[in-house]
Amino acid sequence: MLKVENVSISYGKIAAVKDVSIYVGKNEIVAIVGANGAGKTTLINTIMGFVTPQEGKIFVQDHEITSLPPWKKAAFGLAIVPEGGRIFRDLTVKENLFLGAYRIKDKSKIDNKMNEVFQMFPRMRERYRQIAGTLSGGERQMLAIARALMSFPQILLIDEISMGLMPKLVDEVMEAIHSLKSKDVTVLIAEQNTNEVLNIADRAYVMQNGLIVMSGTATELKNNSKIKESYLGI
Amino acid sequence: MGYLMTLGIFASIYTILAISLNILTGYAGQVSLGHAALFGIGAYVSAALTVNLGFNYWTALPLSILITALVGALLGLPSLRVHSDFLVLVTIGINFVVVALFKYTPFFGGPYGLLGIPRPSLFGESMNTFEYFLYAVGWATFTILFVYWMSKKYIRVAFEAIKEDEEAAEAMTISVARFKIYAFTISAAFAGLAGNLWAHYMGVIFPGNFSFSKSIEIMTMIVLGGIGTIRGAVLGAVLLIFLPEYLRFVSDYRMLIYGLIIVFTMIFIPSGLLGDRSITWKWTRIFKKGDRVAKNNEN
């Protein structure tokens, strides 16, 4: 579904991502875990097209999309929940959701999707006409996911969704992401909160200093004490 | 009476100008301190077409709007590369360049400007001041209605998204570049219209009419009235046209007072007199459901 081949990115002299290759299969949830500054966000931003890699290639279902701009990548079914959610705080929940559906011309399709999204996040229906800036932290993250889903993505890239959320809300958000599996959405999620994300992921890659240092199924990684100590700090 | 008519014509023209800057700055968040350049282009194009090339007013009108819109689209290109404070500097520079072009191009009359710009004629007779007043008010009304209609459309939400967070907008697959150019083009078209109305009312235009201080004047109008709203742009334009005429000292210290208005509005009522979040606007809404949240819940 999504394939990243030997991608390297550097900001000036600083190499942020070094020769990284990852693969995400259809309907999988794959996590990228690692400490701050490991290169997770850079990798996600590169896949979405905010950053152009110096080396390597990115494919979606055998189409090369390496250096397309984000709005062209969206046509290949990619959508992103950016770090911190980055909802439009001055706009209403409704307007945020409509912006997510920007590419969709068919109004009935938008309405159907909206209903589907409301089933996942009932609170978004209650807050429909509210200014997004007045939502709570958890609700904002939900809105960020809901907004991304409005574009009918096949692959959803999620960056640090748990940042700044209280544990109970992290659980809730993770549960919502897990439920995407049944909705035919493939997920690549970068996350510092290793424990939580390994509970919902199928597989994971461990990043350190821009390199993939380990990969495996979520259960393998969770039970490997060496990984826990050296990379995940749990 | 004729004097009041003239003020009414100026108020209409500045209403169009303020609303056009508001599309660019209030809606799409692209701050321009060179808006007078577009105003000038509309005026000069229409004047040159009618005076130098013998065009009929009714042909020159759409042409001047169209050409200003195209120039606006071109001037929007720098906004794709530079942001916020840098864009402001670029627009100021553009204002000076455009004024210099008028000044040093003989075709545009050089420093003496263009003279003898005809009034539009209706049924073979050129409009008198009263007719021109109605004509200008008609265009101002059209502008208000058009922009109101536009503000209910998707394009407005896209503008707001770009204003708030370009990267997030891009992540929503909104082509930031395209909507910025739209904002510049639509804004320029209305500035061109205002320029056209100005030139054909005054009959004479000079490069100095469209200088940087004019840009500040337009900006002061929307800042004072309430940036991002049509009502604010209208109020700002009407206030700043009528006030100096009735308070002589205001007119003597025009630029000083504009400067002070910007400073004090920004510090004490950043969303202007009638901005969505200003106290003064909320006072006027006491008997209705106050804030935007409540308003949104109604519909």
JSON list of C-alpha atoms in Angstrom, two decimals, chain A residues 22-209:
[
{"chain": "A", "resi": 22, "resn": "ILE", "atom": "CA", "xyz": [9.36, 1.11, 5.57]},
{"chain": "A", "resi": 23, "resn": "TYR", "atom": "CA", "xyz": [6.34, -0.71, 4.27]},
{"chain": "A", "resi": 24, "resn": "VAL", "atom": "CA", "xyz": [2.69, -0.45, 5.25]},
{"chain": "A", "resi": 25, "resn": "GLY", "atom": "CA", "xyz": [0.28, -3.11, 4.01]},
{"chain": "A", "resi": 26, "resn": "LYS", "atom": "CA", "xyz": [-3.40, -2.64, 3.29]},
{"chain": "A", "resi": 27, "resn": "ASN", "atom": "CA", "xyz": [-5.53, -2.08, 6.40]},
{"chain": "A", "resi": 28, "resn": "GLU", "atom": "CA", "xyz": [-2.54, -2.35, 8.66]},
{"chain": "A", "resi": 29, "resn": "ILE", "atom": "CA", "xyz": [-1.81, -0.03, 11.53]},
{"chain": "A", "resi": 30, "resn": "VAL", "atom": "CA", "xyz": [1.91, 0.58, 11.58]},
{"chain": "A", "resi": 31, "resn": "ALA", "atom": "CA", "xyz": [3.62, 2.63, 14.25]},
{"chain": "A", "resi": 32, "resn": "ILE", "atom": "CA", "xyz": [6.88, 4.54, 14.14]},
{"chain": "A", "resi": 33, "resn": "VAL", "atom": "CA", "xyz": [8.15, 4.89, 17.67]},
{"chain": "A", "resi": 34, "resn": "GLY", "atom": "CA", "xyz": [11.19, 6.53, 19.14]},
{"chain": "A", "resi": 35, "resn": "ALA", "atom": "CA", "xyz": [12.33, 9.41, 21.27]},
{"chain": "A", "resi": 36, "resn": "ASN", "atom": "CA", "xyz": [12.12, 13.10, 20.57]},
{"chain": "A", "resi": 37, "resn": "GLY", "atom": "CA", "xyz": [14.19, 14.12, 17.59]},
{"chain": "A", "resi": 38, "resn": "ALA", "atom": "CA", "xyz": [14.43, 10.61, 16.18]},
{"chain": "A", "resi": 39, "resn": "GLY", "atom": "CA", "xyz": [13.10, 11.78, 12.81]},
{"chain": "A", "resi": 40, "resn": "LYS", "atom": "CA", "xyz": [9.51, 10.53, 13.06]},
{"chain": "A", "resi": 41, "resn": "THR", "atom": "CA", "xyz": [7.82, 13.81, 12.21]},
{"chain": "A", "resi": 42, "resn": "THR", "atom": "CA", "xyz": [10.24, 14.49, 9.37]},
{"chain": "A", "resi": 43, "resn": "LEU", "atom": "CA", "xyz": [9.46, 11.09, 7.91]},
{"chain": "A", "resi": 44, "resn": "ILE", "atom": "CA", "xyz": [5.69, 11.65, 8.12]},
{"chain": "A", "resi": 45, "resn": "ASN", "atom": "CA", "xyz": [5.99, 15.14, 6.64]},
{"chain": "A", "resi": 46, "resn": "THR", "atom": "CA", "xyz": [8.08, 13.75, 3.81]},
{"chain": "A", "resi": 47, "resn": "ILE", "atom": "CA", "xyz": [5.52, 11.10, 2.97]},
{"chain": "A", "resi": 48, "resn": "MET", "atom": "CA", "xyz": [2.79, 13.77, 2.88]},
{"chain": "A", "resi": 49, "resn": "GLY", "atom": "CA", "xyz": [4.93, 16.06, 0.75]},
{"chain": "A", "resi": 50, "resn": "PHE", "atom": "CA", "xyz": [5.78, 18.95, 3.06]},
{"chain": "A", "resi": 51, "resn": "VAL", "atom": "CA", "xyz": [9.43, 17.99, 2.83]},
{"chain": "A", "resi": 52, "resn": "THR", "atom": "CA", "xyz": [11.18, 16.70, -0.31]},
{"chain": "A", "resi": 53, "resn": "PRO", "atom": "CA", "xyz": [13.67, 13.93, 0.34]},
{"chain": "A", "resi": 54, "resn": "GLN", "atom": "CA", "xyz": [17.22, 14.27, -0.99]},
{"chain": "A", "resi": 55, "resn": "GLU", "atom": "CA", "xyz": [17.36, 10.58, -1.71]},
{"chain": "A", "resi": 56, "resn": "GLY", "atom": "CA", "xyz": [14.99, 7.68, -1.98]},
{"chain": "A", "resi": 57, "resn": "LYS", "atom": "CA", "xyz": [11.52, 7.04, -3.32]},
{"chain": "A", "resi": 58, "resn": "ILE", "atom": "CA", "xyz": [7.98, 6.87, -1.99]},
{"chain": "A", "resi": 59, "resn": "PHE", "atom": "CA", "xyz": [5.27, 4.74, -3.57]},
{"chain": "A", "resi": 60, "resn": "VAL", "atom": "CA", "xyz": [1.54, 4.41, -3.06]},
{"chain": "A", "resi": 61, "resn": "GLN", "atom": "CA", "xyz": [0.22, 1.26, -4.67]},
{"chain": "A", "resi": 62, "resn": "ASP", "atom": "CA", "xyz": [3.12, 1.20, -7.14]},
{"chain": "A", "resi": 63, "resn": "HIS", "atom": "CA", "xyz": [2.69, 4.85, -8.14]},
{"chain": "A", "resi": 64, "resn": "GLU", "atom": "CA", "xyz": [5.74, 6.90, -7.39]},
{"chain": "A", "resi": 65, "resn": "ILE", "atom": "CA", "xyz": [4.73, 10.01, -5.46]},
{"chain": "A", "resi": 66, "resn": "THR", "atom": "CA", "xyz": [8.12, 11.02, -4.03]},
{"chain": "A", "resi": 67, "resn": "SER", "atom": "CA", "xyz": [8.18, 14.73, -4.68]},
{"chain": "A", "resi": 68, "resn": "LEU", "atom": "CA", "xyz": [4.54, 15.61, -5.38]},
{"chain": "A", "resi": 69, "resn": "PRO", "atom": "CA", "xyz": [3.03, 18.50, -3.39]},
{"chain": "A", "resi": 70, "resn": "PRO", "atom": "CA", "xyz": [0.61, 17.54, -0.59]},
{"chain": "A", "resi": 71, "resn": "TRP", "atom": "CA", "xyz": [-2.53, 18.42, -2.50]},
{"chain": "A", "resi": 72, "resn": "LYS", "atom": "CA", "xyz": [-1.50, 16.13, -5.34]},
{"chain": "A", "resi": 73, "resn": "LYS", "atom": "CA", "xyz": [-0.66, 13.34, -2.92]},
{"chain": "A", "resi": 74, "resn": "ALA", "atom": "CA", "xyz": [-4.16, 13.63, -1.56]},
{"chain": "A", "resi": 75, "resn": "ALA", "atom": "CA", "xyz": [-5.40, 12.41, -4.91]},
{"chain": "A", "resi": 76, "resn": "PHE", "atom": "CA", "xyz": [-3.58, 9.14, -4.18]},
{"chain": "A", "resi": 77, "resn": "GLY", "atom": "CA", "xyz": [-5.59, 8.71, -1.00]},
{"chain": "A", "resi": 78, "resn": "LEU", "atom": "CA", "xyz": [-3.16, 10.18, 1.48]},
{"chain": "A", "resi": 79, "resn": "ALA", "atom": "CA", "xyz": [-4.32, 12.34, 4.36]},
{"chain": "A", "resi": 80, "resn": "ILE", "atom": "CA", "xyz": [-2.53, 13.63, 7.42]},
{"chain": "A", "resi": 81, "resn": "VAL", "atom": "CA", "xyz": [-3.36, 14.44, 11.01]},
{"chain": "A", "resi": 82, "resn": "PRO", "atom": "CA", "xyz": [-0.53, 16.86, 11.68]},
{"chain": "A", "resi": 83, "resn": "GLU", "atom": "CA", "xyz": [1.41, 17.16, 14.92]},
{"chain": "A", "resi": 84, "resn": "GLY", "atom": "CA", "xyz": [-0.75, 18.94, 17.48]},
{"chain": "A", "resi": 85, "resn": "GLY", "atom": "CA", "xyz": [-3.85, 18.48, 15.31]},
{"chain": "A", "resi": 86, "resn": "ARG", "atom": "CA", "xyz": [-3.62, 21.95, 13.81]},
{"chain": "A", "resi": 87, "resn": "ILE", "atom": "CA", "xyz": [-7.32, 22.42, 13.51]},
{"chain": "A", "resi": 88, "resn": "PHE", "atom": "CA", "xyz": [-8.53, 25.81, 12.30]},
{"chain": "A", "resi": 89, "resn": "ARG", "atom": "CA", "xyz": [-9.43, 27.39, 15.63]},
{"chain": "A", "resi": 90, "resn": "ASP", "atom": "CA", "xyz": [-11.30, 30.39, 14.27]},
{"chain": "A", "resi": 91, "resn": "LEU", "atom": "CA", "xyz": [-13.60, 28.24, 12.17]},
{"chain": "A", "resi": 92, "resn": "THR", "atom": "CA", "xyz": [-16.51, 26.13, 13.33]},
{"chain": "A", "resi": 93, "resn": "VAL", "atom": "CA", "xyz": [-16.33, 22.35, 13.66]},
{"chain": "A", "resi": 94, "resn": "LYS", "atom": "CA", "xyz": [-18.58, 22.15, 10.61]},
{"chain": "A", "resi": 95, "resn": "GLU", "atom": "CA", "xyz": [-16.26, 24.38, 8.56]},
{"chain": "A", "resi": 96, "resn": "ASN", "atom": "CA", "xyz": [-13.25, 22.35, 9.64]},
{"chain": "A", "resi": 97, "resn": "LEU", "atom": "CA", "xyz": [-14.91, 19.18, 8.48]},
{"chain": "A", "resi": 98, "resn": "PHE", "atom": "CA", "xyz": [-15.92, 20.72, 5.16]},
{"chain": "A", "resi": 99, "resn": "LEU", "atom": "CA", "xyz": [-12.35, 21.81, 4.57]},
{"chain": "A", "resi": 100, "resn": "GLY", "atom": "CA", "xyz": [-11.32, 18.19, 5.02]},
{"chain": "A", "resi": 101, "resn": "ALA", "atom": "CA", "xyz": [-13.73, 17.26, 2.23]},
{"chain": "A", "resi": 102, "resn": "TYR", "atom": "CA", "xyz": [-12.30, 19.93, -0.04]},
{"chain": "A", "resi": 103, "resn": "ARG", "atom": "CA", "xyz": [-11.66, 17.56, -2.96]},
{"chain": "A", "resi": 104, "resn": "ILE", "atom": "CA", "xyz": [-15.06, 15.91, -2.81]},
{"chain": "A", "resi": 105, "resn": "LYS", "atom": "CA", "xyz": [-17.55, 17.47, -5.18]},
{"chain": "A", "resi": 106, "resn": "ASP", "atom": "CA", "xyz": [-20.52, 15.21, -4.52]},
{"chain": "A", "resi": 107, "resn": "LYS", "atom": "CA", "xyz": [-22.58, 16.68, -1.68]},
{"chain": "A", "resi": 108, "resn": "SER", "atom": "CA", "xyz": [-24.34, 13.48, -0.76]},
{"chain": "A", "resi": 109, "resn": "LYS", "atom": "CA", "xyz": [-21.00, 11.73, -0.41]},
{"chain": "A", "resi": 110, "resn": "ILE", "atom": "CA", "xyz": [-19.89, 14.45, 2.00]},
{"chain": "A", "resi": 111, "resn": "ASP", "atom": "CA", "xyz": [-23.09, 14.08, 4.04]},
{"chain": "A", "resi": 112, "resn": "ASN", "atom": "CA", "xyz": [-22.67, 10.32, 4.26]},
{"chain": "A", "resi": 113, "resn": "LYS", "atom": "CA", "xyz": [-19.08, 10.66, 5.33]},
{"chain": "A", "resi": 114, "resn": "MET", "atom": "CA", "xyz": [-20.08, 13.26, 7.88]},
{"chain": "A", "resi": 115, "resn": "ASN", "atom": "CA", "xyz": [-22.57, 10.83, 9.41]},
{"chain": "A", "resi": 116, "resn": "GLU", "atom": "CA", "xyz": [-19.96, 8.10, 9.49]},
{"chain": "A", "resi": 117, "resn": "VAL", "atom": "CA", "xyz": [-17.53, 10.45, 11.23]},
{"chain": "A", "resi": 118, "resn": "PHE", "atom": "CA", "xyz": [-20.22, 11.43, 13.73]},
{"chain": "A", "resi": 119, "resn": "GLN", "atom": "CA", "xyz": [-20.76, 7.79, 14.59]},
{"chain": "A", "resi": 120, "resn": "MET", "atom": "CA", "xyz": [-17.09, 7.51, 15.43]},
{"chain": "A", "resi": 121, "resn": "PHE", "atom": "CA", "xyz": [-16.98, 10.81, 17.28]},
{"chain": "A", "resi": 122, "resn": "PRO", "atom": "CA", "xyz": [-20.46, 11.60, 18.62]},
{"chain": "A", "resi": 123, "resn": "ARG", "atom": "CA", "xyz": [-19.11, 14.66, 20.36]},
{"chain": "A", "resi": 124, "resn": "MET", "atom": "CA", "xyz": [-18.36, 16.26, 17.01]},
{"chain": "A", "resi": 125, "resn": "ARG", "atom": "CA", "xyz": [-22.07, 16.18, 16.25]},
{"chain": "A", "resi": 126, "resn": "GLU", "atom": "CA", "xyz": [-22.86, 17.96, 19.50]},
{"chain": "A", "resi": 127, "resn": "ARG", "atom": "CA", "xyz": [-20.20, 20.57, 18.85]},
{"chain": "A", "resi": 128, "resn": "TYR", "atom": "CA", "xyz": [-21.04, 20.93, 15.17]},
{"chain": "A", "resi": 129, "resn": "ARG", "atom": "CA", "xyz": [-21.63, 24.68, 15.14]},
{"chain": "A", "resi": 130, "resn": "GLN", "atom": "CA", "xyz": [-19.11, 25.58, 17.79]},
{"chain": "A", "resi": 131, "resn": "ILE", "atom": "CA", "xyz": [-15.89, 27.49, 17.08]},
{"chain": "A", "resi": 132, "resn": "ALA", "atom": "CA", "xyz": [-13.15, 24.85, 17.07]},
{"chain": "A", "resi": 133, "resn": "GLY", "atom": "CA", "xyz": [-10.95, 26.96, 19.35]},
{"chain": "A", "resi": 134, "resn": "THR", "atom": "CA", "xyz": [-13.45, 26.39, 22.16]},
{"chain": "A", "resi": 135, "resn": "LEU", "atom": "CA", "xyz": [-13.07, 22.59, 22.05]},
{"chain": "A", "resi": 136, "resn": "SER", "atom": "CA", "xyz": [-11.14, 20.73, 24.73]},
{"chain": "A", "resi": 137, "resn": "GLY", "atom": "CA", "xyz": [-7.77, 19.18, 23.96]},
{"chain": "A", "resi": 138, "resn": "GLY", "atom": "CA", "xyz": [-9.16, 15.72, 23.35]},
{"chain": "A", "resi": 139, "resn": "GLU", "atom": "CA", "xyz": [-11.98, 17.03, 21.20]},
{"chain": "A", "resi": 140, "resn": "ARG", "atom": "CA", "xyz": [-9.49, 18.97, 19.10]},
{"chain": "A", "resi": 141, "resn": "GLN", "atom": "CA", "xyz": [-7.53, 15.81, 18.36]},
{"chain": "A", "resi": 142, "resn": "MET", "atom": "CA", "xyz": [-10.76, 14.01, 17.51]},
{"chain": "A", "resi": 143, "resn": "LEU", "atom": "CA", "xyz": [-11.66, 16.85, 15.18]},
{"chain": "A", "resi": 144, "resn": "ALA", "atom": "CA", "xyz": [-8.24, 16.62, 13.56]},
{"chain": "A", "resi": 145, "resn": "ILE", "atom": "CA", "xyz": [-8.80, 12.92, 12.86]},
{"chain": "A", "resi": 146, "resn": "ALA", "atom": "CA", "xyz": [-12.39, 13.52, 11.76]},
{"chain": "A", "resi": 147, "resn": "ARG", "atom": "CA", "xyz": [-11.29, 16.28, 9.41]},
{"chain": "A", "resi": 148, "resn": "ALA", "atom": "CA", "xyz": [-8.65, 14.06, 7.84]},
{"chain": "A", "resi": 149, "resn": "LEU", "atom": "CA", "xyz": [-11.22, 11.27, 7.39]},
{"chain": "A", "resi": 150, "resn": "MET", "atom": "CA", "xyz": [-13.52, 13.62, 5.46]},
{"chain": "A", "resi": 151, "resn": "SER", "atom": "CA", "xyz": [-11.24, 13.36, 2.44]},
{"chain": "A", "resi": 152, "resn": "PHE", "atom": "CA", "xyz": [-11.96, 9.60, 2.07]},
{"chain": "A", "resi": 153, "resn": "PRO", "atom": "CA", "xyz": [-8.32, 8.67, 2.72]},
{"chain": "A", "resi": 154, "resn": "GLN", "atom": "CA", "xyz": [-6.98, 5.22, 2.05]},
{"chain": "A", "resi": 155, "resn": "ILE", "atom": "CA", "xyz": [-3.85, 5.94, 4.02]},
{"chain": "A", "resi": 156, "resn": "LEU", "atom": "CA", "xyz": [-3.96, 8.12, 7.09]},
{"chain": "A", "resi": 157, "resn": "LEU", "atom": "CA", "xyz": [-0.71, 9.55, 8.44]},
{"chain": "A", "resi": 158, "resn": "ILE", "atom": "CA", "xyz": [-0.94, 10.49, 12.10]},
{"chain": "A", "resi": 159, "resn": "ASP", "atom": "CA", "xyz": [1.74, 12.48, 13.89]},
{"chain": "A", "resi": 160, "resn": "GLU", "atom": "CA", "xyz": [2.02, 12.54, 17.69]},
{"chain": "A", "resi": 161, "resn": "ILE", "atom": "CA", "xyz": [-1.69, 12.42, 18.36]},
{"chain": "A", "resi": 162, "resn": "SER", "atom": "CA", "xyz": [-1.29, 11.82, 22.11]},
{"chain": "A", "resi": 163, "resn": "MET", "atom": "CA", "xyz": [0.80, 14.92, 22.67]},
{"chain": "A", "resi": 164, "resn": "GLY", "atom": "CA", "xyz": [-0.52, 16.92, 25.59]},
{"chain": "A", "resi": 165, "resn": "LEU", "atom": "CA", "xyz": [-3.48, 14.65, 26.24]},
{"chain": "A", "resi": 166, "resn": "MET", "atom": "CA", "xyz": [-4.35, 13.13, 29.59]},
{"chain": "A", "resi": 167, "resn": "PRO", "atom": "CA", "xyz": [-4.05, 9.32, 29.74]},
{"chain": "A", "resi": 168, "resn": "LYS", "atom": "CA", "xyz": [-7.78, 8.69, 29.65]},
{"chain": "A", "resi": 169, "resn": "LEU", "atom": "CA", "xyz": [-8.12, 10.72, 26.48]},
{"chain": "A", "resi": 170, "resn": "VAL", "atom": "CA", "xyz": [-5.11, 8.99, 24.92]},
{"chain": "A", "resi": 171, "resn": "ASP", "atom": "CA", "xyz": [-6.95, 5.71, 25.38]},
{"chain": "A", "resi": 172, "resn": "GLU", "atom": "CA", "xyz": [-10.03, 7.15, 23.76]},
{"chain": "A", "resi": 173, "resn": "VAL", "atom": "CA", "xyz": [-8.16, 8.54, 20.78]},
{"chain": "A", "resi": 174, "resn": "MET", "atom": "CA", "xyz": [-6.21, 5.31, 20.31]},
{"chain": "A", "resi": 175, "resn": "GLU", "atom": "CA", "xyz": [-9.45, 3.36, 20.40]},
{"chain": "A", "resi": 176, "resn": "ALA", "atom": "CA", "xyz": [-10.81, 5.59, 17.65]},
{"chain": "A", "resi": 177, "resn": "ILE", "atom": "CA", "xyz": [-7.72, 5.00, 15.54]},
{"chain": "A", "resi": 178, "resn": "HIS", "atom": "CA", "xyz": [-8.00, 1.27, 16.08]},
{"chain": "A", "resi": 179, "resn": "SER", "atom": "CA", "xyz": [-11.56, 1.33, 14.83]},
{"chain": "A", "resi": 180, "resn": "LEU", "atom": "CA", "xyz": [-10.33, 2.72, 11.49]},
{"chain": "A", "resi": 181, "resn": "LYS", "atom": "CA", "xyz": [-9.17, -0.79, 10.66]},
{"chain": "A", "resi": 182, "resn": "SER", "atom": "CA", "xyz": [-12.75, -1.85, 10.13]},
{"chain": "A", "resi": 183, "resn": "LYS", "atom": "CA", "xyz": [-13.32, 1.21, 7.93]},
{"chain": "A", "resi": 184, "resn": "ASP", "atom": "CA", "xyz": [-10.76, 0.20, 5.35]},
{"chain": "A", "resi": 185, "resn": "VAL", "atom": "CA", "xyz": [-8.27, 2.86, 6.30]},
{"chain": "A", "resi": 186, "resn": "THR", "atom": "CA", "xyz": [-4.57, 2.09, 6.49]},
{"chain": "A", "resi": 187, "resn": "VAL", "atom": "CA", "xyz": [-2.74, 3.93, 9.24]},
{"chain": "A", "resi": 188, "resn": "LEU", "atom": "CA", "xyz": [0.86, 5.01, 9.71]},
{"chain": "A", "resi": 189, "resn": "ILE", "atom": "CA", "xyz": [1.23, 6.60, 13.12]},
{"chain": "A", "resi": 190, "resn": "ALA", "atom": "CA", "xyz": [4.29, 8.28, 14.60]},
{"chain": "A", "resi": 191, "resn": "GLU", "atom": "CA", "xyz": [4.11, 8.28, 18.36]},
{"chain": "A", "resi": 192, "resn": "GLN", "atom": "CA", "xyz": [6.24, 8.85, 21.43]},
{"chain": "A", "resi": 193, "resn": "ASN", "atom": "CA", "xyz": [3.75, 7.19, 23.68]},
{"chain": "A", "resi": 194, "resn": "THR", "atom": "CA", "xyz": [5.11, 3.73, 22.87]},
{"chain": "A", "resi": 195, "resn": "ASN", "atom": "CA", "xyz": [3.05, 1.68, 25.27]},
{"chain": "A", "resi": 196, "resn": "GLU", "atom": "CA", "xyz": [-0.26, 3.00, 24.08]},
{"chain": "A", "resi": 197, "resn": "VAL", "atom": "CA", "xyz": [0.46, 2.84, 20.40]},
{"chain": "A", "resi": 198, "resn": "LEU", "atom": "CA", "xyz": [1.83, -0.71, 20.52]},
{"chain": "A", "resi": 199, "resn": "ASN", "atom": "CA", "xyz": [-1.53, -1.79, 21.95]},
{"chain": "A", "resi": 200, "resn": "ILE", "atom": "CA", "xyz": [-3.31, -0.86, 18.74]},
{"chain": "A", "resi": 201, "resn": "ALA", "atom": "CA", "xyz": [-0.58, -1.29, 16.11]},
{"chain": "A", "resi": 202, "resn": "ASP", "atom": "CA", "xyz": [0.04, -4.44, 14.06]},
{"chain": "A", "resi": 203, "resn": "ARG", "atom": "CA", "xyz": [3.68, -3.69, 13.44]},
{"chain": "A", "resi": 204, "resn": "ALA", "atom": "CA", "xyz": [6.15, -1.03, 14.44]},
{"chain": "A", "resi": 205, "resn": "TYR", "atom": "CA", "xyz": [9.46, 0.48, 13.44]},
{"chain": "A", "resi": 206, "resn": "VAL", "atom": "CA", "xyz": [11.78, 1.88, 16.06]},
{"chain": "A", "resi": 207, "resn": "MET", "atom": "CA", "xyz": [13.63, 5.03, 15.05]},
{"chain": "A", "resi": 208, "resn": "GLN", "atom": "CA", "xyz": [16.71, 6.48, 16.67]},
{"chain": "A", "resi": 209, "resn": "ASN", "atom": "CA", "xyz": [18.80, 9.39, 15.40]}
]
